[in-house]
PDB file of C-alpha atoms in Angstrom:
ATOM      1  CA  UNK A1154       0.927 -17.091  -4.130  1.00 81.00           C
ATOM      2  CA  UNK A1155       1.922 -13.548  -5.654  1.00 83.00           C
ATOM      3  CA  UNK A1156       2.174 -11.336  -2.913  1.00 90.00           C
ATOM      4  CA  UNK A1157       4.228 -13.898  -0.764  1.00 93.00           C
ATOM      5  CA  UNK A1158       6.835 -14.277  -3.394  1.00 92.00           C
ATOM      6  CA  UNK A1159       7.013 -10.404  -3.316  1.00 93.00           C
ATOM      7  CA  UNK A1160       7.513 -11.103   0.375  1.00 95.00           C
ATOM      8  CA  UNK A1161       9.485 -13.455  -0.185  1.00 95.00           C
ATOM      9  CA  UNK A1162      11.620 -11.539  -1.561  1.00 96.00           C
ATOM     10  CA  UNK A1163      11.829  -8.046   0.151  1.00 96.00           C
ATOM     11  CA  UNK A1164      11.770 -10.010   3.954  1.00 97.00           C
ATOM     12  CA  UNK A1165      14.865 -11.768   2.458  1.00 97.00           C
ATOM     13  CA  UNK A1166      16.404  -8.337   1.273  1.00 97.00           C
ATOM     14  CA  UNK A1167      15.730  -6.692   4.524  1.00 98.00           C
ATOM     15  CA  UNK A1168      17.691  -9.450   6.282  1.00 97.00           C
ATOM     16  CA  UNK A1169      20.038  -9.352   3.358  1.00 97.00           C
ATOM     17  CA  UNK A1170      20.724  -5.209   4.693  1.00 97.00           C
ATOM     18  CA  UNK A1171      20.267  -5.601   8.312  1.00 97.00           C
ATOM     19  CA  UNK A1172      23.369  -8.801   8.138  1.00 96.00           C
ATOM     20  CA  UNK A1173      25.889  -6.071   6.255  1.00 96.00           C
ATOM     21  CA  UNK A1174      25.115  -3.212   8.253  1.00 96.00           C
ATOM     22  CA  UNK A1175      26.050  -5.445  11.244  1.00 97.00           C
ATOM     23  CA  UNK A1176      28.917  -6.724  10.039  1.00 96.00           C
ATOM     24  CA  UNK A1177      30.320  -3.494   8.192  1.00 96.00           C
ATOM     25  CA  UNK A1178      29.855  -2.232  12.026  1.00 96.00           C
ATOM     26  CA  UNK A1179      31.828  -5.025  13.522  1.00 96.00           C
ATOM     27  CA  UNK A1180      34.478  -5.076  10.957  1.00 96.00           C
ATOM     28  CA  UNK A1181      35.409  -0.890  11.138  1.00 96.00           C
ATOM     29  CA  UNK A1182      35.336  -2.472  15.024  1.00 96.00           C
ATOM     30  CA  UNK A1183      38.410  -4.187  14.551  1.00 95.00           C
ATOM     31  CA  UNK A1184      40.084  -1.698  11.934  1.00 95.00           C
ATOM     32  CA  UNK A1185      39.598   0.781   9.861  1.00 96.00           C
ATOM     33  CA  UNK A1186      41.002  -0.942   6.622  1.00 96.00           C
ATOM     34  CA  UNK A1187      38.587  -3.726   7.573  1.00 96.00           C
ATOM     35  CA  UNK A1188      35.295  -2.065   7.104  1.00 95.00           C
ATOM     36  CA  UNK A1189      37.190  -0.332   4.061  1.00 96.00           C
ATOM     37  CA  UNK A1190      37.670  -3.516   2.189  1.00 96.00           C
ATOM     38  CA  UNK A1191      34.263  -4.735   3.300  1.00 95.00           C
ATOM     39  CA  UNK A1192      32.688  -1.253   1.318  1.00 94.00           C
ATOM     40  CA  UNK A1193      34.942  -2.515  -1.296  1.00 95.00           C
ATOM     41  CA  UNK A1194      35.075  -6.038  -1.744  1.00 94.00           C
ATOM     42  CA  UNK A1195      31.880  -7.346   0.507  1.00 89.00           C
ATOM     43  CA  UNK A1196      31.596 -10.573  -0.761  1.00 89.00           C
ATOM     44  CA  UNK A1197      35.213 -11.840  -0.454  1.00 93.00           C
ATOM     45  CA  UNK A1198      36.671  -9.257   2.057  1.00 95.00           C
ATOM     46  CA  UNK A1199      33.452 -10.267   3.949  1.00 94.00           C
ATOM     47  CA  UNK A1200      34.228 -13.672   4.399  1.00 94.00           C
ATOM     48  CA  UNK A1201      37.792 -13.832   5.497  1.00 95.00           C
ATOM     49  CA  UNK A1202      36.441 -11.307   8.017  1.00 96.00           C
ATOM     50  CA  UNK A1203      34.016 -13.924   9.045  1.00 95.00           C
ATOM     51  CA  UNK A1204      36.260 -16.587   8.989  1.00 95.00           C
ATOM     52  CA  UNK A1205      39.214 -14.811  10.765  1.00 96.00           C
ATOM     53  CA  UNK A1206      36.562 -12.863  14.009  1.00 95.00           C
ATOM     54  CA  UNK A1207      34.103 -15.406  13.465  1.00 95.00           C
ATOM     55  CA  UNK A1208      32.339 -14.220  16.992  1.00 94.00           C
ATOM     56  CA  UNK A1209      32.069 -10.844  15.825  1.00 93.00           C
ATOM     57  CA  UNK A1210      31.508 -11.555  12.481  1.00 92.00           C
ATOM     58  CA  UNK A1211      30.429 -15.123  11.819  1.00 93.00           C
ATOM     59  CA  UNK A1212      26.113 -13.915  12.439  1.00 95.00           C
ATOM     60  CA  UNK A1213      25.755 -11.621  10.558  1.00 96.00           C
ATOM     61  CA  UNK A1214      27.605 -12.822   7.701  1.00 95.00           C
ATOM     62  CA  UNK A1215      24.752 -15.305   7.748  1.00 96.00           C
ATOM     63  CA  UNK A1216      22.596 -13.480   7.898  1.00 97.00           C
ATOM     64  CA  UNK A1217      23.235 -11.675   5.328  1.00 96.00           C
ATOM     65  CA  UNK A1218      23.673 -14.633   3.094  1.00 96.00           C
ATOM     66  CA  UNK A1219      20.141 -15.987   3.762  1.00 97.00           C
ATOM     67  CA  UNK A1220      18.940 -13.247   3.110  1.00 97.00           C
ATOM     68  CA  UNK A1221      20.835 -12.980  -0.099  1.00 97.00           C
ATOM     69  CA  UNK A1222      19.603 -16.519  -1.247  1.00 97.00           C
ATOM     70  CA  UNK A1223      15.850 -15.308   0.320  1.00 97.00           C
ATOM     71  CA  UNK A1224      15.926 -12.550  -2.503  1.00 97.00           C
ATOM     72  CA  UNK A1225      16.856 -14.626  -5.115  1.00 97.00           C
ATOM     73  CA  UNK A1226      14.589 -17.279  -4.167  1.00 96.00           C
ATOM     74  CA  UNK A1227      11.587 -14.869  -3.935  1.00 96.00           C
ATOM     75  CA  UNK A1228      12.748 -13.392  -7.154  1.00 95.00           C
ATOM     76  CA  UNK A1229      12.655 -16.393  -9.181  1.00 95.00           C
ATOM     77  CA  UNK A1230       9.521 -17.119  -7.419  1.00 94.00           C
ATOM     78  CA  UNK A1231       8.080 -13.582  -9.173  1.00 93.00           C
ATOM     79  CA  UNK A1232       9.751 -14.995 -12.073  1.00 93.00           C
ATOM     80  CA  UNK A1233       7.888 -17.448 -12.398  1.00 93.00           C
ATOM     81  CA  UNK A1234       4.488 -16.617 -11.458  1.00 91.00           C
ATOM     82  CA  UNK A1235       4.508 -13.846 -13.791  1.00 90.00           C
ATOM     83  CA  UNK A1236       5.611 -16.239 -16.832  1.00 91.00           C
ATOM     84  CA  UNK A1237       2.893 -18.921 -15.353  1.00 90.00           C
ATOM     85  CA  UNK A1238       0.328 -15.576 -15.836  1.00 88.00           C
ATOM     86  CA  UNK A1239       1.386 -14.732 -19.152  1.00 89.00           C
ATOM     87  CA  UNK A1240       0.976 -18.157 -20.669  1.00 86.00           C
ATOM     88  CA  UNK A1241      -2.533 -18.577 -19.343  1.00 71.00           C
TER      89      UNK A1241
END
């Protein structure tokens, strides 16, 4: 169970990073200011970019959000399992 939670967290982090790279590439293809904005303020500008340019930025933004959620769930499971094992 411990390894599965770690794997979920790792896969989620990789999906999040890959989505962020593709979102950054799509933003720089639209303009240098979009790319710089995503570098400086990823959540806010990333959401605005994904809504405005859904065809090029939609799936990378969704992949980033899903990957981040997977990483959070995996890390939360790791924490829960560690607490259960510690109390036993």
